[in-house]
Short mmCIF file of C-alpha atoms in Angstrom, two decimals:
data_model
loop_
_atom_site.label_atom_id
_atom_site.label_comp_id
_atom_site.label_asym_id
_atom_site.label_seq_id
_atom_site.Cartn_x
_atom_site.Cartn_y
_atom_site.Cartn_z
CA MET A 334 -195.20 -61.33 8.01
CA ASP A 335 -193.61 -60.50 11.24
CA PHE A 336 -197.20 -59.57 13.01
CA PRO A 337 -200.45 -61.16 12.42
CA VAL A 338 -203.01 -59.41 10.50
CA LYS A 339 -206.66 -58.15 11.47
CA TYR A 340 -209.38 -58.70 9.02
CA GLY A 341 -211.68 -55.67 8.31
CA GLU A 342 -211.24 -52.37 6.81
CA TYR A 343 -207.82 -50.25 7.08
CA VAL A 344 -207.34 -47.61 9.36
CA MET A 345 -205.16 -44.81 8.18
CA GLY A 346 -202.02 -45.07 10.13
CA GLU A 347 -202.81 -48.50 11.75
CA THR A 348 -200.01 -50.72 10.24
CA PRO A 349 -199.63 -54.03 11.58
CA TRP A 350 -196.59 -52.67 13.58
CA PHE A 351 -198.46 -50.09 15.09
CA ALA A 352 -201.64 -52.19 15.81
CA SER A 353 -199.46 -54.85 17.60
CA LEU A 354 -197.77 -52.38 19.84
CA ALA A 355 -201.13 -51.20 20.97
CA GLN A 356 -202.07 -54.87 21.78
CA VAL A 357 -198.51 -54.92 23.82
CA GLU A 358 -199.39 -51.89 25.44
CA LYS A 359 -203.00 -53.23 26.39
CA ALA A 360 -201.35 -56.28 28.02
CA THR A 361 -198.77 -54.10 30.15
CA GLY A 362 -201.70 -52.22 31.42
CA GLY A 363 -201.66 -48.91 29.34
CA ASP A 364 -197.65 -48.99 30.26
CA ARG A 365 -196.39 -47.60 26.84
CA ARG A 366 -192.77 -47.50 27.96
CA LYS A 367 -192.61 -51.11 29.06
CA ALA A 368 -194.83 -51.81 25.96
CA PHE A 369 -192.07 -50.44 23.53
CA GLU A 370 -189.22 -52.13 25.46
CA ILE A 371 -191.05 -55.42 25.40
CA SER A 372 -191.54 -54.93 21.41
CA GLN A 373 -188.23 -53.94 21.06
CA PHE A 374 -186.95 -57.20 22.38
CA HIS A 375 -189.42 -58.99 20.08
CA ALA A 376 -187.53 -56.95 17.42
CA ALA A 377 -184.17 -58.03 18.21
CA LYS A 378 -185.47 -61.73 17.98
CA LEU A 379 -186.88 -60.97 14.48
CA HIS A 380 -183.32 -59.55 13.64
CA ALA A 381 -181.77 -62.73 15.14
CA LEU A 382 -184.08 -64.73 12.78
CA ASN A 383 -183.00 -62.74 9.68
CA GLN A 384 -179.39 -63.76 10.28
CA LEU A 385 -180.19 -66.91 10.88
CA TYR A 386 -182.27 -67.95 8.18
CA PRO A 387 -179.67 -67.60 5.40
CA LYS A 388 -177.55 -70.00 7.37
CA ALA A 389 -180.22 -72.49 7.75
CA GLU A 390 -178.92 -75.24 5.12
CA TYR A 391 -175.18 -74.80 6.46
CA LEU A 392 -176.97 -75.54 10.14
CA LYS A 393 -178.68 -78.55 8.88
CA ARG A 394 -175.31 -79.97 7.69
CA ILE A 395 -173.55 -79.10 10.83
CA ILE A 396 -176.26 -81.11 12.95
CA ASN A 397 -176.15 -84.11 10.77
CA LEU A 398 -172.48 -84.12 10.83
CA TYR A 399 -173.06 -84.67 14.92
CA HIS A 400 -174.00 -88.47 14.02
CA GLY A 401 -171.76 -89.05 11.01
CA LYS A 402 -168.29 -90.66 10.90
CA ASN A 403 -166.10 -87.77 10.93
CA LYS A 404 -166.28 -86.06 13.99
CA GLN A 405 -163.45 -83.60 13.57
CA LEU A 406 -165.22 -82.07 10.57
CA PHE A 407 -168.25 -81.73 13.10
CA GLN A 408 -165.99 -80.05 15.30
CA ARG A 409 -164.29 -77.79 12.79
CA ARG A 410 -167.69 -76.65 11.16
CA ALA A 411 -169.39 -76.10 14.75
CA ALA A 412 -166.39 -74.09 15.74
CA GLU A 413 -166.71 -71.89 12.60
CA TYR A 414 -170.33 -71.21 13.15
CA LEU A 415 -169.56 -70.38 16.75
CA GLU A 416 -167.02 -68.59 15.88
CA GLU A 417 -164.56 -69.93 17.79
CA ASP A 418 -160.56 -70.20 17.10
CA GLN A 419 -159.87 -73.51 18.42
CA GLU A 420 -161.92 -76.79 17.90
CA GLN A 421 -163.02 -78.83 20.80
CA SER A 422 -161.62 -82.49 21.39
CA LEU A 423 -163.11 -85.47 20.26
CA LEU A 424 -164.26 -87.02 23.64
CA PRO A 425 -168.00 -87.85 23.62
CA GLN A 426 -168.78 -85.05 26.17
CA ASP A 427 -166.95 -82.49 24.14
CA LEU A 428 -169.02 -83.42 21.16
CA ASN A 429 -172.11 -83.26 23.43
CA ALA A 430 -171.16 -79.86 24.77
CA THR A 431 -170.55 -78.44 21.11
CA LEU A 432 -173.95 -79.73 19.63
CA TYR A 433 -175.81 -78.16 22.37
CA ARG A 434 -173.99 -74.84 22.08
CA VAL A 435 -174.49 -74.92 18.37
CA ILE A 436 -178.31 -75.61 19.34
CA ALA A 437 -178.49 -72.95 21.66
CA LYS A 438 -177.18 -70.09 19.49
CA ALA A 439 -179.12 -71.27 16.49
CA PHE A 440 -182.34 -71.55 17.99
CA PHE A 441 -182.69 -69.14 20.73
CA PRO A 442 -185.13 -66.68 19.28
CA PHE A 443 -187.80 -70.17 19.37
CA VAL A 444 -187.24 -71.09 22.86
CA VAL A 445 -187.48 -69.62 26.29
CA HIS A 446 -183.82 -69.73 27.63
CA GLU A 447 -184.61 -69.31 31.01
CA HIS A 448 -186.73 -72.83 30.95
CA GLY A 449 -183.57 -74.81 29.68
CA ARG A 450 -181.51 -73.20 32.20
CA GLU A 451 -183.83 -74.29 35.38
CA ILE A 452 -183.41 -78.21 33.62
CA SER A 453 -179.67 -78.02 32.84
CA GLU A 454 -178.79 -76.47 36.74
CA GLY A 455 -181.86 -78.82 38.70
CA LEU A 456 -181.44 -82.01 37.06
CA PRO A 457 -178.19 -82.95 37.82
CA ARG A 458 -178.71 -82.06 41.42
CA ILE A 459 -181.42 -84.56 41.64
CA LEU A 460 -179.66 -87.05 39.72
CA SER A 461 -176.93 -86.82 42.32
CA GLY A 462 -179.33 -87.52 45.22
CA PHE A 463 -180.52 -90.84 43.82
CA ASN A 464 -178.83 -94.33 44.88
CA ARG A 465 -175.94 -94.79 42.59
CA GLU A 466 -177.00 -98.20 41.77
CA SER A 467 -180.42 -97.80 41.13
CA LEU A 468 -179.36 -94.79 38.73
CA ASN A 469 -176.81 -96.76 37.15
CA SER A 470 -179.41 -99.43 36.23
CA PHE A 471 -181.83 -96.81 34.75
CA ILE A 472 -178.55 -95.70 32.60
CA GLU A 473 -177.86 -98.98 31.50
CA GLU A 474 -181.50 -99.71 30.27
CA ILE A 475 -182.26 -96.66 28.57
CA PHE A 476 -178.51 -96.28 26.89
CA GLY A 477 -178.43 -100.24 26.62
CA SER A 478 -181.58 -100.66 24.35
CA GLY A 479 -180.82 -97.83 22.00
CA PHE A 480 -183.51 -95.75 23.25
CA MET A 481 -181.56 -92.72 23.87
CA ASP A 482 -179.53 -92.69 20.63
CA THR A 483 -182.57 -93.10 18.61
CA LEU A 484 -184.21 -90.44 20.72
CA GLN A 485 -181.39 -88.15 20.61
CA ARG A 486 -181.32 -88.64 16.67
CA ASP A 487 -185.12 -87.94 16.48
CA CYS A 488 -185.03 -84.49 18.30
CA LEU A 489 -182.12 -83.56 16.33
CA ARG A 490 -184.16 -84.28 13.08
CA VAL A 491 -186.85 -81.77 14.16
CA TYR A 492 -184.49 -78.60 14.94
CA PRO A 493 -183.69 -78.00 10.95
CA LYS A 494 -187.76 -78.26 9.95
CA ILE A 495 -188.18 -75.24 12.41
CA PHE A 496 -186.28 -73.33 9.97
CA ASP A 497 -188.77 -74.67 7.45
CA ALA A 498 -191.55 -73.19 9.38
CA GLU A 499 -190.01 -69.87 10.54
CA LEU A 500 -192.00 -67.25 8.35
CA PRO A 501 -195.63 -68.43 9.53
CA LEU A 502 -194.02 -68.77 13.08
CA ARG A 503 -193.18 -65.14 13.54
CA PRO A 504 -196.77 -63.87 14.19
CA ALA A 505 -197.12 -67.04 16.71
CA LEU A 506 -193.98 -65.43 18.30
CA PHE A 507 -195.30 -62.20 18.47
CA LEU A 508 -198.06 -63.95 20.82
CA ASP A 509 -195.62 -64.55 23.83
CA LEU A 510 -196.16 -60.50 24.35
CA ILE A 511 -199.73 -60.42 25.33
CA LYS A 512 -201.36 -62.11 27.89
CA GLY A 513 -203.19 -64.82 27.80
CA ASN A 514 -204.81 -66.40 24.11
CA GLU A 515 -205.21 -63.16 22.02
CA SER A 516 -205.05 -65.26 18.52
CA GLU A 517 -208.64 -64.90 17.91
CA ILE A 518 -208.61 -60.86 17.83
CA VAL A 519 -205.30 -59.97 16.52
CA ALA A 520 -205.91 -63.10 13.71
CA GLY A 521 -206.58 -63.30 10.31
CA ARG A 522 -203.99 -63.97 7.91
CA VAL A 523 -200.69 -65.17 8.99
CA SER A 524 -199.02 -65.70 5.72
CA SER A 525 -199.07 -67.22 2.55
CA SER A 526 -197.80 -70.90 3.98
CA ASP A 527 -200.12 -73.70 3.75
CA PHE A 528 -201.16 -75.81 7.05
CA PHE A 529 -200.56 -78.99 5.08
CA SER A 530 -196.97 -78.43 4.83
CA PHE A 531 -196.42 -78.18 8.83
CA LYS A 532 -199.26 -80.70 10.15
CA ASP A 533 -197.08 -83.43 10.00
CA LEU A 534 -194.14 -81.62 11.98
CA TYR A 535 -196.61 -81.01 15.12
CA LYS A 536 -197.65 -84.73 15.02
CA ASP A 537 -193.97 -85.65 14.96
CA ILE A 538 -193.02 -83.56 17.85
CA LEU A 539 -195.86 -84.90 20.09
CA GLU A 540 -194.44 -88.31 19.18
CA ILE A 541 -191.27 -87.57 20.25
CA ILE A 542 -192.63 -85.87 23.73
CA GLY A 543 -194.67 -89.22 24.25
CA ARG A 544 -191.15 -90.89 24.12
CA GLN A 545 -189.35 -88.44 26.11
CA LEU A 546 -192.26 -88.71 29.30
CA VAL A 547 -190.46 -92.28 29.50
CA LEU A 548 -187.49 -90.61 30.56
CA LEU A 549 -189.63 -87.87 32.98
CA ALA A 550 -191.03 -91.17 34.27
CA GLY A 551 -188.02 -93.18 35.27
CA ILE A 552 -186.40 -89.98 37.12
CA ASN A 553 -190.00 -89.59 38.85
CA ASN A 554 -189.89 -93.27 39.65
CA LEU A 555 -186.59 -93.19 41.21
CA LEU A 556 -187.44 -89.83 43.18
CA HIS A 557 -190.55 -91.33 44.69
CA ARG A 558 -189.82 -94.89 45.13
CA GLY A 559 -186.17 -95.28 44.45
CA ASP A 560 -186.70 -97.70 41.12
CA ALA A 561 -186.99 -96.51 37.69
CA ASN A 562 -189.39 -99.11 37.26
CA SER A 563 -191.51 -98.72 39.96
CA PHE A 564 -194.90 -97.08 39.62
CA ARG A 565 -197.62 -96.19 41.46
CA ILE A 566 -201.09 -98.00 41.08
CA VAL A 567 -203.38 -96.53 38.78
CA ASP A 568 -206.90 -97.77 38.53
CA GLY A 569 -206.15 -100.72 40.66
CA GLY A 570 -202.95 -101.89 38.88
CA SER A 571 -199.52 -100.78 38.58
CA LEU A 572 -197.08 -101.14 35.34
CA SER A 573 -194.12 -103.62 35.89
CA SER A 574 -191.45 -101.61 33.82
CA LEU A 575 -190.69 -98.49 31.86
CA GLN A 576 -191.11 -100.66 28.69
CA LYS A 577 -194.50 -101.25 29.45
CA LEU A 578 -194.99 -97.50 29.99
CA SER A 579 -193.74 -96.98 26.37
CA GLU A 580 -196.26 -99.26 24.81
CA LYS A 581 -199.04 -96.88 26.42
CA THR A 582 -200.49 -94.07 24.41
CA LEU A 583 -199.50 -90.49 25.09
CA SER A 584 -202.94 -89.78 26.91
CA ASP A 585 -202.50 -92.81 29.11
CA LYS A 586 -198.85 -92.10 29.98
CA PHE A 587 -199.81 -88.88 32.10
CA LYS A 588 -201.22 -91.08 34.45
CA TYR A 589 -198.41 -92.35 35.76
CA LEU A 590 -196.18 -89.25 36.42
CA ASP A 591 -197.28 -88.75 39.86
CA ASP A 592 -196.17 -85.76 41.66
CA CYS A 593 -193.84 -85.03 38.80
CA TRP A 594 -190.69 -83.33 39.60
CA TYR A 595 -191.02 -81.95 35.58
CA ASN A 596 -193.86 -79.13 35.00
CA LEU A 597 -195.08 -80.42 31.69
CA SER A 598 -197.08 -77.88 29.80
CA GLN A 599 -200.70 -78.68 28.99
CA ASP A 600 -201.09 -76.40 26.42
CA VAL A 601 -199.00 -78.65 24.14
CA PHE A 602 -201.49 -81.29 23.67
CA ASN A 603 -204.06 -81.11 21.35
CA LEU A 604 -204.71 -84.65 20.99
CA GLY A 605 -207.73 -84.38 19.14
CA LEU A 606 -206.07 -82.65 16.40
CA ARG A 607 -202.79 -85.06 16.54
CA ASN A 608 -205.28 -87.88 15.89
CA ALA A 609 -206.90 -86.06 13.29
CA VAL A 610 -203.86 -85.41 11.47
CA ALA A 611 -202.36 -89.26 11.90
CA HIS A 612 -205.55 -90.40 9.86
CA ASN A 613 -205.85 -87.34 7.62
CA ASN A 614 -209.53 -86.01 8.97
CA VAL A 615 -208.27 -82.45 8.46
CA LEU A 616 -210.10 -79.75 6.28
CA TYR A 617 -207.86 -76.21 5.59
CA ASP A 618 -209.59 -73.11 3.85
CA GLN A 619 -206.96 -71.21 2.67
CA ALA A 620 -208.80 -67.99 2.20
CA THR A 621 -210.01 -67.56 5.94
CA GLN A 622 -206.81 -69.81 7.32
CA ILE A 623 -209.36 -71.94 9.21
CA ILE A 624 -208.32 -75.62 10.06
CA THR A 625 -211.21 -78.02 10.61
CA TYR A 626 -210.13 -81.49 12.27
CA PHE A 627 -212.61 -84.39 13.07
CA PRO A 628 -211.10 -85.95 16.16
CA ASP A 629 -213.78 -88.61 15.64
CA GLY A 630 -213.38 -88.93 12.04
CA GLY A 631 -213.78 -92.04 9.84
CA ARG A 632 -217.16 -93.17 11.29
CA LEU A 633 -219.79 -93.76 9.44
CA ASP A 634 -222.29 -91.10 10.84
CA LYS A 635 -221.50 -87.40 10.06
CA ALA A 636 -218.39 -86.72 12.41
CA GLN A 637 -218.66 -83.58 14.44
CA GLY A 638 -215.51 -81.08 13.34
CA LYS A 639 -213.72 -78.65 15.63
CA ASP A 640 -212.14 -75.46 14.25
CA LEU A 641 -208.61 -73.64 14.67
CA ALA A 642 -207.37 -70.65 13.13
CA PHE A 643 -203.81 -71.25 11.24
CA LEU A 644 -202.36 -68.84 13.59
CA ASP A 645 -203.53 -70.80 16.59
CA PHE A 646 -201.94 -74.13 15.17
CA MET A 647 -198.48 -72.44 14.45
CA ARG A 648 -198.70 -71.01 18.11
CA LEU A 649 -199.39 -74.74 19.11
CA LEU A 650 -196.68 -75.71 16.90
CA LEU A 651 -194.21 -73.48 18.51
CA VAL A 652 -194.96 -74.26 22.08
CA SER A 653 -194.63 -78.03 21.71
CA PHE A 654 -191.38 -77.36 19.72
CA ARG A 655 -190.46 -75.55 22.95
CA GLU A 656 -191.77 -78.16 25.29
CA MET A 657 -189.66 -81.04 23.16
CA HIS A 658 -186.27 -78.73 23.29
CA ASN A 659 -186.78 -78.45 27.22
CA LEU A 660 -186.94 -82.22 27.66
CA HIS A 661 -184.01 -82.35 25.16
CA HIS A 662 -182.11 -80.98 28.30
CA VAL A 663 -183.15 -83.82 29.91
CA ILE A 664 -181.56 -86.12 27.12
CA LYS A 665 -178.69 -83.71 27.08
CA SER A 666 -178.07 -83.93 31.17
CA LEU A 667 -178.34 -88.12 30.83
CA PHE A 668 -175.87 -88.12 28.49
CA TYR A 669 -173.48 -86.13 30.37
CA TYR A 670 -174.08 -88.52 33.23
CA LYS A 671 -173.13 -91.58 31.05
CA TYR A 672 -170.04 -89.73 29.82
CA LEU A 673 -168.67 -88.23 32.96
CA VAL A 674 -169.66 -90.56 35.92
CA TYR A 675 -171.14 -93.78 34.38
CA ASP A 676 -168.50 -94.61 32.08
CA ARG A 677 -165.51 -93.72 34.57
CA PRO A 678 -163.49 -96.86 35.46
CA HIS A 679 -164.96 -98.27 38.84
CA ALA A 680 -167.68 -95.86 38.58
CA HIS A 681 -170.41 -98.56 38.75
CA GLY A 682 -168.55 -101.40 40.20
CA GLN A 683 -166.36 -102.50 37.38
CA SER A 684 -162.78 -103.62 37.83
#
């Protein structure tokens, strides 16, 4: 379904579309014309999903080709999808550009374009203001260890899985149109999809975001203290390196992002659910589509469970994917810096 469906008796003429339009109208303060325009924009996204979904397997193959040996085949398949007559060169920066143009076209119904553009335009300006030697030291650390290549691969593995969740994500996308967390009043049945099909995807996305925070911290440290490995003092002590940060739990990492240049969305992080999923302490009622998870499960005494509607979970999955995607723009920008600045002859003191 494209819209959430309420429980209760059917009211003549109150189809899911009309009910959703009434909710959008309420969110706009009763402005029916604005509500209709917003609904039309949402309908355009759903139409785009209808066009994209049949190409999902083809897009998966293109993304997988990026890390394959045959770079020319990747550029050829990408050019076909992008409907371009000419293939791009095989230079790393051009391969990188092609990859992110494919992602931008294929996943735009799921993301907020303005957020990605803000990062893509703002981060290069931040990087240009750093001491070149300190910035290059950071680049050497994250690329030389293989951290960046592995992180990029793991991000790319998530994108095709979003197509697998496309159907139950549709009503979650609708919640973009109404203010606040309205899922409880619109909720009920979302789709016939099963929570257990997607629970690990949420856990995997949070794990990736946890590693992306290492990049945020390195840039933040450069911005505030001129050294990617220089952290503020927390609880009477300080971390000695990004490596030490990478060993911290996700919840602990936030403490080291002082006055962060990146506005991290806290709506993404339901750590209790993440931990419950990781330890299989989750129940799901298919009839009511209610998830009961136990953040403190595994104890001898009876653990206290928390309830979450399946629609709320799919919304959580959507906003976490958006955050991962936004942070992927940080990865993209750092790759561009490496290819276009760091790798240039004499760029970092090499003869």
